[in-house]
mmCIF file of C-alpha atoms and ligand atoms in Angstrom:
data_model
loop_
_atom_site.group_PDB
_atom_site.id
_atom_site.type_symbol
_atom_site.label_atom_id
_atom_site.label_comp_id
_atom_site.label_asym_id
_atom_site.label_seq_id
_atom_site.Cartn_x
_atom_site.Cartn_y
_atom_site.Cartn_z
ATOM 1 C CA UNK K 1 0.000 0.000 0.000
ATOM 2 C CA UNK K 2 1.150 3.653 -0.815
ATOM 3 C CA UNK K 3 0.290 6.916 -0.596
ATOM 4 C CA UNK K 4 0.408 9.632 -3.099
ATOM 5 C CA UNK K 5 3.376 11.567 -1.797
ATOM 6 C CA UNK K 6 1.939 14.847 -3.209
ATOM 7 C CA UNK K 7 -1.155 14.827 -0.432
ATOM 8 C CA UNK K 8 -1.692 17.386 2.232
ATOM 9 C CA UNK K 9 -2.110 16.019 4.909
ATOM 10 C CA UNK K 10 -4.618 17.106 7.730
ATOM 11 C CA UNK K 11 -3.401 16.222 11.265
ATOM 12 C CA UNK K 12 -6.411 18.223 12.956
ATOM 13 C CA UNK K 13 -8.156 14.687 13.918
ATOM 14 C CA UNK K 14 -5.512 12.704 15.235
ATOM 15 C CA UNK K 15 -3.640 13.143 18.221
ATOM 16 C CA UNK K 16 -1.146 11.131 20.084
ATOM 17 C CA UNK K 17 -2.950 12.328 23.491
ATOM 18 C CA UNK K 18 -2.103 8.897 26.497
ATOM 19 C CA UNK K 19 -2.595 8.941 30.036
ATOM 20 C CA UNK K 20 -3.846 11.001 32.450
ATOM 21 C CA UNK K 21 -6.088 14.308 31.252
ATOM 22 C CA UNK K 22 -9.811 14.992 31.399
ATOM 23 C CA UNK K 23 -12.772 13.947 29.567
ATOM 24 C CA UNK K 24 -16.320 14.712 29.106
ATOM 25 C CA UNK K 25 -19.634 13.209 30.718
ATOM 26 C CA UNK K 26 -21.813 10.869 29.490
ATOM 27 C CA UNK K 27 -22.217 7.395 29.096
ATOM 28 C CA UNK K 28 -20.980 4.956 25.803
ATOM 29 C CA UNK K 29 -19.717 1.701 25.301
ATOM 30 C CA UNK K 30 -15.983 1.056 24.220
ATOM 31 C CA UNK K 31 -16.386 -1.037 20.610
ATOM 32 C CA UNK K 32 -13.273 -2.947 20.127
ATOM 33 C CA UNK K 33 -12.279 -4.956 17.300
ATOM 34 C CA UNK K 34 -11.622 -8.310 18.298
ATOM 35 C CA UNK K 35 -11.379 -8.542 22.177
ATOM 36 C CA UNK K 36 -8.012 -8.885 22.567
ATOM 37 C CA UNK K 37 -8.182 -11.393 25.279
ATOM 38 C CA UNK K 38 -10.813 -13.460 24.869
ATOM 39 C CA UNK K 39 -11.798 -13.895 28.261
ATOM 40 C CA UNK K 40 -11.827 -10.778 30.455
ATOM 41 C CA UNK K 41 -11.608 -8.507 27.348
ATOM 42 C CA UNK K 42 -15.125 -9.692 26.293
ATOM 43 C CA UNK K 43 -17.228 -9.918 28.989
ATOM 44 C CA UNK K 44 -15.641 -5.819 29.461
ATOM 45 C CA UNK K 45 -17.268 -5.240 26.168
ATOM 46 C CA UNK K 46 -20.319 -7.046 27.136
ATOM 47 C CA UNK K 47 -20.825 -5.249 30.320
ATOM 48 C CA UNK K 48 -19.995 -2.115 28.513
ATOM 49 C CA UNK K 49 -22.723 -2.635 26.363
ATOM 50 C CA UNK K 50 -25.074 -3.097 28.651
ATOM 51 C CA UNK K 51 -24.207 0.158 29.546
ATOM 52 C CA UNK K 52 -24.490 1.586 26.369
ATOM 53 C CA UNK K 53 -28.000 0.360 25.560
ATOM 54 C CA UNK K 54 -29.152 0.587 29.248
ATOM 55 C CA UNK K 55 -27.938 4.171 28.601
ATOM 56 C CA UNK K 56 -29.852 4.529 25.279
ATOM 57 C CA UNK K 57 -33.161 3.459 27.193
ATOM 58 C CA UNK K 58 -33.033 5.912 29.894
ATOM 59 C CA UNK K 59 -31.965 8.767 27.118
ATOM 60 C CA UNK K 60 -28.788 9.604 28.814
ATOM 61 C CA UNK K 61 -26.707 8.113 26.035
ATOM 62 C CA UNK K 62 -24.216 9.985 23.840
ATOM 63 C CA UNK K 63 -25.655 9.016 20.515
ATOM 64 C CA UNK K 64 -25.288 11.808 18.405
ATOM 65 C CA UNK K 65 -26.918 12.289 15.090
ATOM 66 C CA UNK K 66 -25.310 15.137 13.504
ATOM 67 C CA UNK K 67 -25.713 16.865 16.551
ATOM 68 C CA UNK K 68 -23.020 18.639 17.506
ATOM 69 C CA UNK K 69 -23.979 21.330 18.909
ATOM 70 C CA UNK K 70 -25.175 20.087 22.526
ATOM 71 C CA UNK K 71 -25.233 17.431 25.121
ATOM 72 C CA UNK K 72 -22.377 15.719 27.043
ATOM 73 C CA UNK K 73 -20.674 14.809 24.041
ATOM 74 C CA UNK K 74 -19.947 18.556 22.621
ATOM 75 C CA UNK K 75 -16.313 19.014 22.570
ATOM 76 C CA UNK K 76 -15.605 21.419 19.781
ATOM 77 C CA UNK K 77 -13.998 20.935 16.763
ATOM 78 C CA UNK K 78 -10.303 19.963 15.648
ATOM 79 C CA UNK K 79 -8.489 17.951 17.955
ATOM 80 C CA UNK K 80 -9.204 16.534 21.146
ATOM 81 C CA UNK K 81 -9.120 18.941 23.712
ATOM 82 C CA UNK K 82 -9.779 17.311 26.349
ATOM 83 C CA UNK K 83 -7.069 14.605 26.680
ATOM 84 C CA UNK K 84 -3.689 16.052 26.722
ATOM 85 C CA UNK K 85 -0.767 13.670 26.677
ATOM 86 C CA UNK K 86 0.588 12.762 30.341
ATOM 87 C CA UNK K 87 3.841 10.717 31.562
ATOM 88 C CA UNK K 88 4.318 8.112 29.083
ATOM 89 C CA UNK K 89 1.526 8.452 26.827
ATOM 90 C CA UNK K 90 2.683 10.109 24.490
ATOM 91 C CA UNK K 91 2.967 7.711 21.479
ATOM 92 C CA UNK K 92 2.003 9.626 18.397
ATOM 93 C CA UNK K 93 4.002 12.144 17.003
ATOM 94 C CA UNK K 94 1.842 14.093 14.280
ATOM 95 C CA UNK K 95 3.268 17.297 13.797
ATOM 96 C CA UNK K 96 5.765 16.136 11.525
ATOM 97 C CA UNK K 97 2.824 14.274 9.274
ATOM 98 C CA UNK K 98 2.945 16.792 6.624
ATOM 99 C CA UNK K 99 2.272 15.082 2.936
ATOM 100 C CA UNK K 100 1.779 11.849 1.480
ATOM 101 C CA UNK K 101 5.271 11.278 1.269
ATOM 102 C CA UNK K 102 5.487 11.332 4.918
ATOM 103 C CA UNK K 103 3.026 8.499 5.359
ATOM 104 C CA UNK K 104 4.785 6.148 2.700
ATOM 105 C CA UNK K 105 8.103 6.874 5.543
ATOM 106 C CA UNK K 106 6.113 6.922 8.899
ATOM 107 C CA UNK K 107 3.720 4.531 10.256
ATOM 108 C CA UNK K 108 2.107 7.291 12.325
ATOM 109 C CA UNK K 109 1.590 9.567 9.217
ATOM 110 C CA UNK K 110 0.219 6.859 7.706
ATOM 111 C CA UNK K 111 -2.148 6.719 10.146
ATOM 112 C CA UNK K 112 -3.039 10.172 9.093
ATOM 113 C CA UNK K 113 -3.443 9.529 5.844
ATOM 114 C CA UNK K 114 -5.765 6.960 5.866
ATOM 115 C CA UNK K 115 -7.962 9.360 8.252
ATOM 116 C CA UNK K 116 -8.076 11.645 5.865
ATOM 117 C CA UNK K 117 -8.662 9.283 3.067
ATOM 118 C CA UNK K 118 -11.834 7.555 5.520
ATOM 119 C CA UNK K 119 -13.312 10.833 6.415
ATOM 120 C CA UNK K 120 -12.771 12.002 2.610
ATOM 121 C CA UNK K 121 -14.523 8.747 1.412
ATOM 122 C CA UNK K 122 -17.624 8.673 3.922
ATOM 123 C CA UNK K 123 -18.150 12.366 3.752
ATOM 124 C CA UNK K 124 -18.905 11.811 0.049
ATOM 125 C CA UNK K 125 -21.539 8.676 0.610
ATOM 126 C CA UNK K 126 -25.085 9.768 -0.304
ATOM 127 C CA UNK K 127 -26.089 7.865 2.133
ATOM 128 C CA UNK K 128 -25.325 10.013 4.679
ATOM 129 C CA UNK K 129 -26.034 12.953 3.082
ATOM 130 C CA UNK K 130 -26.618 15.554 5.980
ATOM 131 C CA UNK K 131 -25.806 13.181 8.581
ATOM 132 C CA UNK K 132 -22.058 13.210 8.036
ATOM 133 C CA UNK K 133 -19.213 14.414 10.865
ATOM 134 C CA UNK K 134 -15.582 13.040 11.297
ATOM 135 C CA UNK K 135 -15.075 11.645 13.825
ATOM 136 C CA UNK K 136 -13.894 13.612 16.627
ATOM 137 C CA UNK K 137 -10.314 12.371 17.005
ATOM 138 C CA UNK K 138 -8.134 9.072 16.718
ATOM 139 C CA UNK K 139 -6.231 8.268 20.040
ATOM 140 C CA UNK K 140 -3.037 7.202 19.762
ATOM 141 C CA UNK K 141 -2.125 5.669 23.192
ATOM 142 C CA UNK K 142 0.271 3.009 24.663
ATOM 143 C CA UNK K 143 -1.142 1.353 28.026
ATOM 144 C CA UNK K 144 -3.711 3.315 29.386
ATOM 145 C CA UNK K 145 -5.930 5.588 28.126
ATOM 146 C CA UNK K 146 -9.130 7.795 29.825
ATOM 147 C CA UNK K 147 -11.859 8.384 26.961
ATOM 148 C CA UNK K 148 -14.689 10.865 26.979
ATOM 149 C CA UNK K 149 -17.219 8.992 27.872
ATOM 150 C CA UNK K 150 -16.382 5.448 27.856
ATOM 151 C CA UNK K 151 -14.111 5.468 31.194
ATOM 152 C CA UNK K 152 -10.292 4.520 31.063
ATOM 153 C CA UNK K 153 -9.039 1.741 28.803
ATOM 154 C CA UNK K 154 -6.036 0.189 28.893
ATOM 155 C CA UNK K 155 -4.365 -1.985 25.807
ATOM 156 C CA UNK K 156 -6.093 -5.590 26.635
ATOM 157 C CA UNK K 157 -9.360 -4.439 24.889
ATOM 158 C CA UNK K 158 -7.274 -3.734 21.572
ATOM 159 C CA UNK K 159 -8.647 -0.558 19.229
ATOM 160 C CA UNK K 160 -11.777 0.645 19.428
ATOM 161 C CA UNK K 161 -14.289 3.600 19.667
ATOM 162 C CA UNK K 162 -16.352 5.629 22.143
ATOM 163 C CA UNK K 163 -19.638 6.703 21.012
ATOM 164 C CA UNK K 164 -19.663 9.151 23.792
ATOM 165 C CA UNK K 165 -16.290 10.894 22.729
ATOM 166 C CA UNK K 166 -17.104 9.900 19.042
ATOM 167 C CA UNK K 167 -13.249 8.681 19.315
ATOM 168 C CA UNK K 168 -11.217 5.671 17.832
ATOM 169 C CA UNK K 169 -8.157 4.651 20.076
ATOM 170 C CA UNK K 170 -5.308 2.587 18.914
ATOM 171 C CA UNK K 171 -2.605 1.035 20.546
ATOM 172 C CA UNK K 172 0.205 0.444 18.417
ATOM 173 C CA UNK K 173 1.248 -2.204 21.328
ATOM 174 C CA UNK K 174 -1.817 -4.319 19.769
ATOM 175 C CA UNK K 175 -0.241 -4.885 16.434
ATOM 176 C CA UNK K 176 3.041 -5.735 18.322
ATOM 177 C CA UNK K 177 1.959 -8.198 20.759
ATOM 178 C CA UNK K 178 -1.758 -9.809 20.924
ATOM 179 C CA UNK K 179 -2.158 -9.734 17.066
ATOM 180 C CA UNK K 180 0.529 -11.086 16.361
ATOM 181 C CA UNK K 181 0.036 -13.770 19.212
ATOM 182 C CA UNK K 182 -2.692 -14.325 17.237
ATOM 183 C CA UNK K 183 -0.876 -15.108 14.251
ATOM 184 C CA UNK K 184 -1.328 -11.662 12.139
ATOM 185 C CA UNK K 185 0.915 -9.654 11.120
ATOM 186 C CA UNK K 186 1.642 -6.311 11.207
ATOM 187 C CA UNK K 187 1.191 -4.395 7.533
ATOM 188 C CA UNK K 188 0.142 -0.982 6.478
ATOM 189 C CA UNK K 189 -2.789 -2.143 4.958
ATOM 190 C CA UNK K 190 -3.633 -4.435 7.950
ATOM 191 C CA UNK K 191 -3.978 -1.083 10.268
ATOM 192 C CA UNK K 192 -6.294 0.353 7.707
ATOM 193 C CA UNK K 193 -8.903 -2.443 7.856
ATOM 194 C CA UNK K 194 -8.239 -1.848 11.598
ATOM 195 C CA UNK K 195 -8.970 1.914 11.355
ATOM 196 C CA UNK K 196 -11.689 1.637 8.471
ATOM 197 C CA UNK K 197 -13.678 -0.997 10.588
ATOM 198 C CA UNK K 198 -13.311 1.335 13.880
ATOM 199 C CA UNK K 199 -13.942 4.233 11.399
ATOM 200 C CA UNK K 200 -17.587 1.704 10.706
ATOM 201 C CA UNK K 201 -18.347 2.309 13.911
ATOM 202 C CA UNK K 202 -18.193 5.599 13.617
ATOM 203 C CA UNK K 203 -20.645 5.602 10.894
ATOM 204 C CA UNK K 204 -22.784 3.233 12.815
ATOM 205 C CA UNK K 205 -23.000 5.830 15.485
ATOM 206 C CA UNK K 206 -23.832 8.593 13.785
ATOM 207 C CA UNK K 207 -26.466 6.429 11.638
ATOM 208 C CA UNK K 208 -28.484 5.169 14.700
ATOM 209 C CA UNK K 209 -27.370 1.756 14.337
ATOM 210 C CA UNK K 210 -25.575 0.664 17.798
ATOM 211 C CA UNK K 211 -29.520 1.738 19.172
ATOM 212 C CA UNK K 212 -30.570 -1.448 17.280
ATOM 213 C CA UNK K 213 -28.312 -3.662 19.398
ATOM 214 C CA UNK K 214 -30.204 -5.862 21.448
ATOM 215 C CA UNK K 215 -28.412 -9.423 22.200
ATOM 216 C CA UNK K 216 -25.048 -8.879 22.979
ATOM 217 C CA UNK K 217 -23.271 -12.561 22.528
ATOM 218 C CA UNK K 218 -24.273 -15.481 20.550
ATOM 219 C CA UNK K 219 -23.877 -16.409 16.816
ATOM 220 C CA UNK K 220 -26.970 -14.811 15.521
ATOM 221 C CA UNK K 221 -26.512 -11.783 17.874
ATOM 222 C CA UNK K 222 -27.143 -8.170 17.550
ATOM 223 C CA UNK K 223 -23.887 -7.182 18.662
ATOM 224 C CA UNK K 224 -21.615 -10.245 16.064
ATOM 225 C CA UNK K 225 -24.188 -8.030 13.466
ATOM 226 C CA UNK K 226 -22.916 -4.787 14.264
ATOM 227 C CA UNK K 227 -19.227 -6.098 14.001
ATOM 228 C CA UNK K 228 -19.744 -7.746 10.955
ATOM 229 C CA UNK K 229 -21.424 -4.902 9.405
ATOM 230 C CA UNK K 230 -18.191 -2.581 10.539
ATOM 231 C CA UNK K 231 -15.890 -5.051 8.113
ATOM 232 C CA UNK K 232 -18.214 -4.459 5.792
ATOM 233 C CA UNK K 233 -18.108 -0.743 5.970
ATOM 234 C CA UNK K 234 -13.898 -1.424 5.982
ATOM 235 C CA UNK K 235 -14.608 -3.450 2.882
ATOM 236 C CA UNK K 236 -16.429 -0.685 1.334
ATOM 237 C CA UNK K 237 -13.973 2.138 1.843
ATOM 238 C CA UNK K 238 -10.933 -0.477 0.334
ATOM 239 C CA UNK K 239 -12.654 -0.519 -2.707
ATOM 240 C CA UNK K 240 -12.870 2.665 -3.700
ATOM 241 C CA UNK K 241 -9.613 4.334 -1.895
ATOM 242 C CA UNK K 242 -7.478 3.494 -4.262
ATOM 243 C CA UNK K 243 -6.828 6.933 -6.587
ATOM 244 C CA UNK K 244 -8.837 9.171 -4.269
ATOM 245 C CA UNK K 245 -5.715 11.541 -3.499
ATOM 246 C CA UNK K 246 -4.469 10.132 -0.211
ATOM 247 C CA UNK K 247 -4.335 6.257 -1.300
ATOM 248 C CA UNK K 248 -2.157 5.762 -4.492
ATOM 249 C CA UNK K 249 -2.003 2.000 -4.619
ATOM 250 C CA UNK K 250 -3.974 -0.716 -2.840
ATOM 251 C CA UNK K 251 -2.128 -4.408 -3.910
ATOM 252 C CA UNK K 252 -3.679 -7.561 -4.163
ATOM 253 C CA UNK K 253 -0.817 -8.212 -1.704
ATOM 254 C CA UNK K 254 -2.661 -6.110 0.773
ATOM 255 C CA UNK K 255 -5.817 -7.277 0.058
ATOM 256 C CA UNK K 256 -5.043 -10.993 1.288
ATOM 257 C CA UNK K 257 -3.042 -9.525 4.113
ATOM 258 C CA UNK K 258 -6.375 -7.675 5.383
ATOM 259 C CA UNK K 259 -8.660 -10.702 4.857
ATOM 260 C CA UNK K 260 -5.636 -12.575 6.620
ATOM 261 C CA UNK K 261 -6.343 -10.129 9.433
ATOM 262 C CA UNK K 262 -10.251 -10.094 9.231
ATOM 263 C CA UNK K 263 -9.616 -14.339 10.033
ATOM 264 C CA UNK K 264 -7.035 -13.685 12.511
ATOM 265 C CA UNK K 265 -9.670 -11.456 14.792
ATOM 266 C CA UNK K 266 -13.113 -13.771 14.455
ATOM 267 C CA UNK K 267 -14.241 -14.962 17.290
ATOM 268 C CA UNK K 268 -13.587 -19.158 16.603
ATOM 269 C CA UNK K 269 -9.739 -18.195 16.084
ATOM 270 C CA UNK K 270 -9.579 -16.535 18.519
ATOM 271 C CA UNK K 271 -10.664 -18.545 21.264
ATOM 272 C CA UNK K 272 -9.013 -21.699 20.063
ATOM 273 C CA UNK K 273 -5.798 -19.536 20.054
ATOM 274 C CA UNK K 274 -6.756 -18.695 24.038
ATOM 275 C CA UNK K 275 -8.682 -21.234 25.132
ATOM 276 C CA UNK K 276 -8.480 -24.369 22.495
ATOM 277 C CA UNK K 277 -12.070 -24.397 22.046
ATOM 278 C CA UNK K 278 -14.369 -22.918 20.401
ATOM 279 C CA UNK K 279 -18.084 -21.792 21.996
ATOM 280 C CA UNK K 280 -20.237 -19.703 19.456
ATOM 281 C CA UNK K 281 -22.712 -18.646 22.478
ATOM 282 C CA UNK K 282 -19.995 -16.108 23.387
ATOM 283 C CA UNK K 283 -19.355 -14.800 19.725
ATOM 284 C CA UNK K 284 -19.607 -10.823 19.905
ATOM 285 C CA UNK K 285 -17.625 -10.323 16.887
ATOM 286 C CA UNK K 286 -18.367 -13.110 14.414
ATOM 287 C CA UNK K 287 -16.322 -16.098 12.964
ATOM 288 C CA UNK K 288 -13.040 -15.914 10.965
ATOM 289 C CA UNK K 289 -15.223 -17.101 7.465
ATOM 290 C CA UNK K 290 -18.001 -14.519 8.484
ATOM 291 C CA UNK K 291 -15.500 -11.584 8.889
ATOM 292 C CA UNK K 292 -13.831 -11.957 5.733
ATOM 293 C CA UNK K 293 -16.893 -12.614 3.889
ATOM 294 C CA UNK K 294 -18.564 -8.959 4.890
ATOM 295 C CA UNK K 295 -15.396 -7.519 3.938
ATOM 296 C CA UNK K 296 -15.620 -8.915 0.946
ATOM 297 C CA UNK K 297 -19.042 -8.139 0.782
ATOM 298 C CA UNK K 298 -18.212 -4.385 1.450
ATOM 299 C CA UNK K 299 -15.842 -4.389 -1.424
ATOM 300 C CA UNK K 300 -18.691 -4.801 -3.768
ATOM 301 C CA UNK K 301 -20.832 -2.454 -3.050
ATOM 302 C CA UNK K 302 -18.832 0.682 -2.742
ATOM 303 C CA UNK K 303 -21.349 3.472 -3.201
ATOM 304 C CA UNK K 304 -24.038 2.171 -1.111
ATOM 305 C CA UNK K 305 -24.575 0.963 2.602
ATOM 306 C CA UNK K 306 -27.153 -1.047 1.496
ATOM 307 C CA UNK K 307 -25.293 -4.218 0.819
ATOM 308 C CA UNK K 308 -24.209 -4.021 4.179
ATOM 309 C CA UNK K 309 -27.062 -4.353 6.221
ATOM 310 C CA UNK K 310 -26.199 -7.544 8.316
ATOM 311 C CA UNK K 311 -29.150 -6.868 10.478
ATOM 312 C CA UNK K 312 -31.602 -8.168 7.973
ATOM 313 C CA UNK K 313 -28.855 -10.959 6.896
ATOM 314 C CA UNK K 314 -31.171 -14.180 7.212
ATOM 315 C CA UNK K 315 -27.843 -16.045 6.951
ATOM 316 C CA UNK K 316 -24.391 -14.707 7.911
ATOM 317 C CA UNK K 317 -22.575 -17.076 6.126
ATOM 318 C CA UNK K 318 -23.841 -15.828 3.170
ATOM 319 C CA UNK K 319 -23.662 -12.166 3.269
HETATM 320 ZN ZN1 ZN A 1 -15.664 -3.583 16.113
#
């Protein structure tokens, strides 16, 4: 994967904010990828959930639909105000993240660029005409981080996003140690699916969607739907990157390398990697086949959300 070297980068979303620092009211639900540990990791997220849709029923949830003007979750515009880095968590260094070039020579530029190219890509989907905001920020933390809204997380849960901050958080330490424990491997293109399905969940929040989710575990589950349909939102945005002004090339290289990742985080691998069995009753995310077959999916159908809508999917197998 490689970036057009002649892009202008815009650093205003992405910080490399850590520790400490403040945060903002509210309630939300942390929405990881996979969970990086299976055990403790998911029955976090499941709690957290809860939360989140207990939250949604009594109307004190962050849920904001184009709405940016009020409620808990109102934090201005540009970068993340509210979390400033603190000892140690510090990991992202942006400032230098000035073109294309940069991000073909810097993993954390790259970063950048793929924000850009994500927020570029989704602002332009009719489907959301009128309903689209970037996100507010992406995190960049190592070991701990407090969100705005979703309480402190440290690196177990692996990436995700808080509805109530409207923020993604990444861990570099994720790609280090648990994926690769899990047997991925650590590519360019493989932190893009990360960041365009975390980027999904974005879209899901600003769409309604996570309101929909009812059953939190299980095969068939409102919450393995909402997953799946974030790989498919990844999918779509890998299809039609390529060319847009931030992405020059997308290989069929990194194409197998992200559907290599989209198996390495469904839920059967990874609990026979942890636990050397497999239990669909605590799926949250979906299986290894089911993953890479909504990514695939998403690749398809590149100018319309439709194709993705596992919540009417009779059969997941067969997106
Ligand atoms: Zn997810």
């Amino acid at each position: 994967m490689r970036f057009n070297p002649k892009a202008r980068l815009d650093t205003s979303r992405t910080s490399g904010g850590g520790g400490g620092g403040g945060g903002f009211g509210g309630g939300g639900a942390r929405i990881p990828i996979p969970g990086g540990r299976a055990g403790g990791g998911i029955g976090t997220v499941v709690v957290l959930l809860l939360f989140f849709v207990l939250s949604q029923c009594t109307g004190i949830g962050p849920q904001v639909l184009g709405d940016s003007g009020g409620g808990s979750t109102s934090v201005g515009t540009g970068t993340f105000g509210g979390l400033q880095a603190a000892d140690g968590g510090e990991t992202g260094d942006f400032g230098s993240c000035k073109t294309g070039e940069d991000a073909n020579n810097d993993e954390n530029c790259a970063l950048v660029a793929l924000e850009n190219s994500m927020t570029g890509y989704w602002d332009s989907q009719s489907d959301l005409s009128g309903r689209f905001q970037p996100e507010q920020s992406v995190v960049i933390f190592s070991d701990q981080v407090q969100t705005g809204g979703c309480g402190a997380a440290s690196s177990s849960v692996g990436p995700f996003y808080c509805p109530g901050d409207q923020t993604i958080y990444l861990d570099p330490t994720f790609f280090d140690s648990i994926f690769e424990q899990l047997g991925g491997q650590d590519t360019t293109f493989v932190r893009a699916y990360v960041l365009a399905h975390e980027y999904g969940h974005h879209i899901q929040n600003l769409l309604g969607t996570m309101g929909q989710v009812r059953t939190q575990q299980g095969p068939d589950s409102d919450a393995v739907r909402l997953e799946l349909q974030a790989d498919c939102y990844a999918g779509m945005w890998t299809a039609a990157a390529e060319g847009d002004g931030f992405v020059e090339d997308i290989t069929d290289q990194d194409i197998t390398e992200g559907i290599s990742a989209a198996k390495t985080v469904g839920d059967d691998h990874i609990q026979s990697t942890t636990s050397g069995r497999v239990d669909t009753s605590q799926f949250t995310h979906g299986s290894s086949e089911q993953r890479i077959a909504w990514f695939k999916k998403g690749m398809t159908t590149p100018d319309s959300i439709r194709g993705c809508d596992t919540f009417r999917a009779r059969d997941l197998d067969r997106p």
